[in-house]
Tab-separated table of C-alpha atoms in Angstrom:
chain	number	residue	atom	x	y	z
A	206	UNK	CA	1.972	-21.945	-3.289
A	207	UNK	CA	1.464	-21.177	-6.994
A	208	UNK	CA	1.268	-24.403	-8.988
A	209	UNK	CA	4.315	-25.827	-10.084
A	210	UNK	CA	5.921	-22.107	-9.315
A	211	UNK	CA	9.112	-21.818	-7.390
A	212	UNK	CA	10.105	-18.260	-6.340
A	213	UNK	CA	13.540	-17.693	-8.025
A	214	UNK	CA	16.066	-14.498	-8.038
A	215	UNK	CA	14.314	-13.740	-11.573
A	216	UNK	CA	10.827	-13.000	-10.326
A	217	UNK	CA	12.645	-9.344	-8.953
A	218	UNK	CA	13.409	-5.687	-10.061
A	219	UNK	CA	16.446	-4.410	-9.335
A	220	UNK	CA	17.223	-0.609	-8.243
A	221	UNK	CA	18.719	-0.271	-11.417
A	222	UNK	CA	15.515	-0.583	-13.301
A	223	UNK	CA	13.228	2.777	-13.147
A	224	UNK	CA	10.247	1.063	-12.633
A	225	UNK	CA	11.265	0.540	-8.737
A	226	UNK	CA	11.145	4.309	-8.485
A	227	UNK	CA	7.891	4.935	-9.743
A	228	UNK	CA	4.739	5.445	-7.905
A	229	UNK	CA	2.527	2.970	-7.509
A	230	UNK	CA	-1.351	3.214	-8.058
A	231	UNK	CA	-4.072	2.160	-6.101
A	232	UNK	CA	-5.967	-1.687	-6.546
A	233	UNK	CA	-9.287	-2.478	-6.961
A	234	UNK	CA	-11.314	-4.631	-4.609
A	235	UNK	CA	-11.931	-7.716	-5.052
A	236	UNK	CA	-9.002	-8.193	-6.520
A	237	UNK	CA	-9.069	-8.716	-10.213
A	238	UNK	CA	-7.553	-12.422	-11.343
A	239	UNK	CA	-4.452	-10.724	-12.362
A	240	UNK	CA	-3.935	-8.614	-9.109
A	241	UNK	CA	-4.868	-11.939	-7.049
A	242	UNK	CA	-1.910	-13.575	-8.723
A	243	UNK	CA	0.560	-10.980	-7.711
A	244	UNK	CA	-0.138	-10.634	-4.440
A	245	UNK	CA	0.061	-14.795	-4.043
A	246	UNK	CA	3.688	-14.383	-5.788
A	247	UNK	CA	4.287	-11.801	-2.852
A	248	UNK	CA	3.251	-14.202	-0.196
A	249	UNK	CA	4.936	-17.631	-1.759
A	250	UNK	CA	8.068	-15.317	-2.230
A	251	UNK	CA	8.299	-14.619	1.444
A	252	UNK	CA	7.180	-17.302	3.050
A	253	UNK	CA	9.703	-19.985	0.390
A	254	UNK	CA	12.320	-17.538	1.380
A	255	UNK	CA	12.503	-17.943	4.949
A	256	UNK	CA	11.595	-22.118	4.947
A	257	UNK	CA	14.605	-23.272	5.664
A	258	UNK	CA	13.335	-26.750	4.388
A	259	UNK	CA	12.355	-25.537	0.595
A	260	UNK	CA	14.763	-22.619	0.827
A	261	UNK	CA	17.771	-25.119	1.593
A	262	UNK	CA	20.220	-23.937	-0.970
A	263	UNK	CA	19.269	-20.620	-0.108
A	264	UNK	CA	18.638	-19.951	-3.583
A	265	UNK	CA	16.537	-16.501	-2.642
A	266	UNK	CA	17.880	-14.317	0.374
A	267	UNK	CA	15.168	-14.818	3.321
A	268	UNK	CA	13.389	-12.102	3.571
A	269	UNK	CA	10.652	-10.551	6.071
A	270	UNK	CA	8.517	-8.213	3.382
A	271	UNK	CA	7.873	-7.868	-0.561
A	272	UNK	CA	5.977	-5.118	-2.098
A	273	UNK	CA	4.609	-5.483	-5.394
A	274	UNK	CA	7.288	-3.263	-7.362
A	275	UNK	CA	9.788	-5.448	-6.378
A	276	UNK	CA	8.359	-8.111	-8.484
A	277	UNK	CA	7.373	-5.492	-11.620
A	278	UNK	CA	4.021	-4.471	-10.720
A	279	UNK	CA	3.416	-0.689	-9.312
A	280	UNK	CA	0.352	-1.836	-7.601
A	281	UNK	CA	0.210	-0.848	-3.711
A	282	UNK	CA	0.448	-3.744	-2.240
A	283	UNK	CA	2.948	-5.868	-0.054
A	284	UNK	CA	2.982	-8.909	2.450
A	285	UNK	CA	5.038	-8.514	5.775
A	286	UNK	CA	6.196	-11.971	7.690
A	287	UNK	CA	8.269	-11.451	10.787
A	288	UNK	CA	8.797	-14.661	13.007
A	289	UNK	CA	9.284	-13.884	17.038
A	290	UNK	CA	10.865	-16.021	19.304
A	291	UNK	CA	9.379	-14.416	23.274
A	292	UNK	CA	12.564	-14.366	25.095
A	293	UNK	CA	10.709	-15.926	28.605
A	294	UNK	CA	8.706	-18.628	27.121
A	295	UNK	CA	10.311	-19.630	23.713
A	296	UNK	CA	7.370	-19.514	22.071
A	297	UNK	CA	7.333	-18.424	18.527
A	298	UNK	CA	5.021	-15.950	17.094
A	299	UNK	CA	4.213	-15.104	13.303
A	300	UNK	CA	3.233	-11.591	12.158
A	301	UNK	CA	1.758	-11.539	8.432
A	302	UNK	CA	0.222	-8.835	7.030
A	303	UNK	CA	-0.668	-8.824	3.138
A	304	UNK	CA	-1.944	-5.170	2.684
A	305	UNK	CA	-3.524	-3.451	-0.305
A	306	UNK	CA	-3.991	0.092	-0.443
A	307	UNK	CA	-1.662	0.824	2.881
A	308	UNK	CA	-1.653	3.975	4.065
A	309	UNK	CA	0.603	5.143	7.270
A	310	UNK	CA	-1.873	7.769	8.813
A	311	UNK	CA	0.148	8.433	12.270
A	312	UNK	CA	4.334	8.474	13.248
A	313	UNK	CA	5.969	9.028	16.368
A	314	UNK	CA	8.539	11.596	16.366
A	315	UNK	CA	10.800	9.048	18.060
A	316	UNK	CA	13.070	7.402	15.710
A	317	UNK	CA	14.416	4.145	15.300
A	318	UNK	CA	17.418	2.321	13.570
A	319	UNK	CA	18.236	-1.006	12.656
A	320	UNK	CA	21.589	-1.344	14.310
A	321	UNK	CA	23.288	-3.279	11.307
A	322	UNK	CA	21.083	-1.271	8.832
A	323	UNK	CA	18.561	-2.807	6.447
A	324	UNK	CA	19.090	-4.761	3.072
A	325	UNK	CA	16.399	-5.264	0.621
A	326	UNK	CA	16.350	-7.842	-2.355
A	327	UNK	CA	15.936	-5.164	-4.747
A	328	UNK	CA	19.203	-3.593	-4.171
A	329	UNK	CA	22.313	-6.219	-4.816
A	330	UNK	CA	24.555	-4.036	-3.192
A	331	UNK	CA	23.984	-3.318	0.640
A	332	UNK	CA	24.468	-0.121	1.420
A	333	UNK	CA	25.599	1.019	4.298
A	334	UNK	CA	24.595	3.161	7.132
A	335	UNK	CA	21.941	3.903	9.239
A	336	UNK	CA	18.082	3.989	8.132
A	337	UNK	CA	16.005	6.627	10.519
A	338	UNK	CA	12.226	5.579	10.750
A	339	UNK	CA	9.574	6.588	13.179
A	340	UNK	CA	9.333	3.767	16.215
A	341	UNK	CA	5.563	3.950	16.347
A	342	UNK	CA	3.174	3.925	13.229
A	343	UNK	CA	-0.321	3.513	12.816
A	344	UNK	CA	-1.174	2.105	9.272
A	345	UNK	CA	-4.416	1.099	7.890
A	346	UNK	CA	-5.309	-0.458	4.582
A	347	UNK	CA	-7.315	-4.064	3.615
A	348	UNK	CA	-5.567	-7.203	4.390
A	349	UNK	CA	-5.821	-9.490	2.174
A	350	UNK	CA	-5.284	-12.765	4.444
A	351	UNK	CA	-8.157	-11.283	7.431
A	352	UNK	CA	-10.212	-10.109	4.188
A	353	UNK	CA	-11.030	-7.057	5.757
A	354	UNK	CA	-10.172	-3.239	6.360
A	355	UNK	CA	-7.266	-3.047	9.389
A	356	UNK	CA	-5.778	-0.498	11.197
A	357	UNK	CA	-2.312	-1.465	12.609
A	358	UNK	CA	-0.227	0.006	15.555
A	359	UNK	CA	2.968	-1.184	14.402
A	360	UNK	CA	6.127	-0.180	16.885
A	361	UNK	CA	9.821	-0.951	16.463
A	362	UNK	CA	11.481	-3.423	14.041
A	363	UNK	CA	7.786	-4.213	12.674
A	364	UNK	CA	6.972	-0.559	12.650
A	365	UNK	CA	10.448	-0.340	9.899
A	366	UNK	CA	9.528	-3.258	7.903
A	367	UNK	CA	6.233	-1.336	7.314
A	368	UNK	CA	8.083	1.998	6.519
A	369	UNK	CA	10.307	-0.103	4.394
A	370	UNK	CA	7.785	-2.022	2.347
A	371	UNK	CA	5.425	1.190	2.227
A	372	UNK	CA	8.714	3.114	0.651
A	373	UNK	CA	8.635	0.818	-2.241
A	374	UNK	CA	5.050	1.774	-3.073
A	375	UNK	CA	6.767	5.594	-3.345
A	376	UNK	CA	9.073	4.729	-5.409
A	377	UNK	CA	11.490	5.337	-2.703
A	378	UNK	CA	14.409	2.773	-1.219
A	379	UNK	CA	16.298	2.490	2.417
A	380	UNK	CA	19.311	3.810	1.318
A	381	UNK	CA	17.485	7.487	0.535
A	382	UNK	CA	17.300	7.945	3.910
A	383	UNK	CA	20.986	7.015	4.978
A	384	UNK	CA	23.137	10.754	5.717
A	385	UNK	CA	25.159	10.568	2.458
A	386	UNK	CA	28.435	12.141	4.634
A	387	UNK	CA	28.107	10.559	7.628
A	388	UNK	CA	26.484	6.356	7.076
A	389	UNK	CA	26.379	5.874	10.600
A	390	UNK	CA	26.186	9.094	12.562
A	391	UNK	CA	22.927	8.782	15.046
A	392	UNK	CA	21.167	11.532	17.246
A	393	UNK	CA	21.564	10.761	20.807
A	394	UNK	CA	17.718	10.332	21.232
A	395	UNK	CA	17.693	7.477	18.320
A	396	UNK	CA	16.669	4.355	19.059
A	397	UNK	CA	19.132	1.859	17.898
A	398	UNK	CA	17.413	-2.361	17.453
């Protein structure tokens, strides 16, 4: 963790602020000092957020992603951290990703839903409804943590954190992609999680 730095509610941008919805722009590897910095703010963020140990008061909402415009940088990159419990052994798994330069080069046509629909700590009121992404993506970009270039088949709830992080690099947020009529209507061939 950043020296002496504990990730508060004031290191965010909220969805009221127009730099969320601007592009972001490709990073230069190595990373510069500067760039370095913000992505270990990303990481610390995340992993503070869901320690339920330093997170105790739960001062910051636990969360399983950050991209970089969420803390006021339009830089494309974010860091992904979903724990798994496997429902035979009990074993827990950790996915972490900390991409730069992600790109999502392949979709399924299936699509996928988050059955209680998807928050994000850049909008401070959830809205409602559900959130159609593809099931299966294939993303590749340079991970910061393996130090190398990846290419990641990501399918269901990882597959939307992806989609969800990669949105904020757009410019974009969840609650584009919710039917403005009808929050919760869903296509019989949706998968719902």
């Amino acid at each position: 963790m950043l020296q002496n730095e504990i990730p508060t509610k004031d290191w965010l941008v909220f969805d009221d602020t127009p730099s969320i919805r601007q592009t972001s722009i490709d990073v230069s590897l190595p990373l510069a000092p500067e760039n370095e910095l913000v992505m270990q703010k990303l990481i610390d963020f995340v992993r503070y957020s869901q320690d339920p140990q330093k997170n105790s008061g739960h001062t910051i909402r636990p969360a399983v992603g950050l991209a970089a415009p969420q803390i006021g940088h339009n830089l494309k990159m974010y860091y992904i951290r979903i724990e798994e419990t496997d429902d035979e052994t009990g074993d827990k798994k950790i996915i972490e990703h900390a991409m730069i330069n992600p790109k999502i080069i392949g979709k399924s046509e299936q699509i996928a839903c988050i059955e209680e629909g998807e928050g994000c700590l850049s909008v401070n009121c959830d809205k409602e409804g559900f959130v159609p992404r593809s099931f299966r993506i294939i993303i590749e970009g340079y991970d910061y943590l393996k130090q190398q270039q990846v290419t990641i088949t990501a399918r269901s709830y990882e597959a939307i954190v992806f989609q969800h992080e990669q949105a904020h690099l757009e410019g974009k947020l969840y609650y584009d992609l919710i039917n403005k009529t009808e929050p919760w209507m869903k296509k019989s061939n949706w998968i719902i999680l």
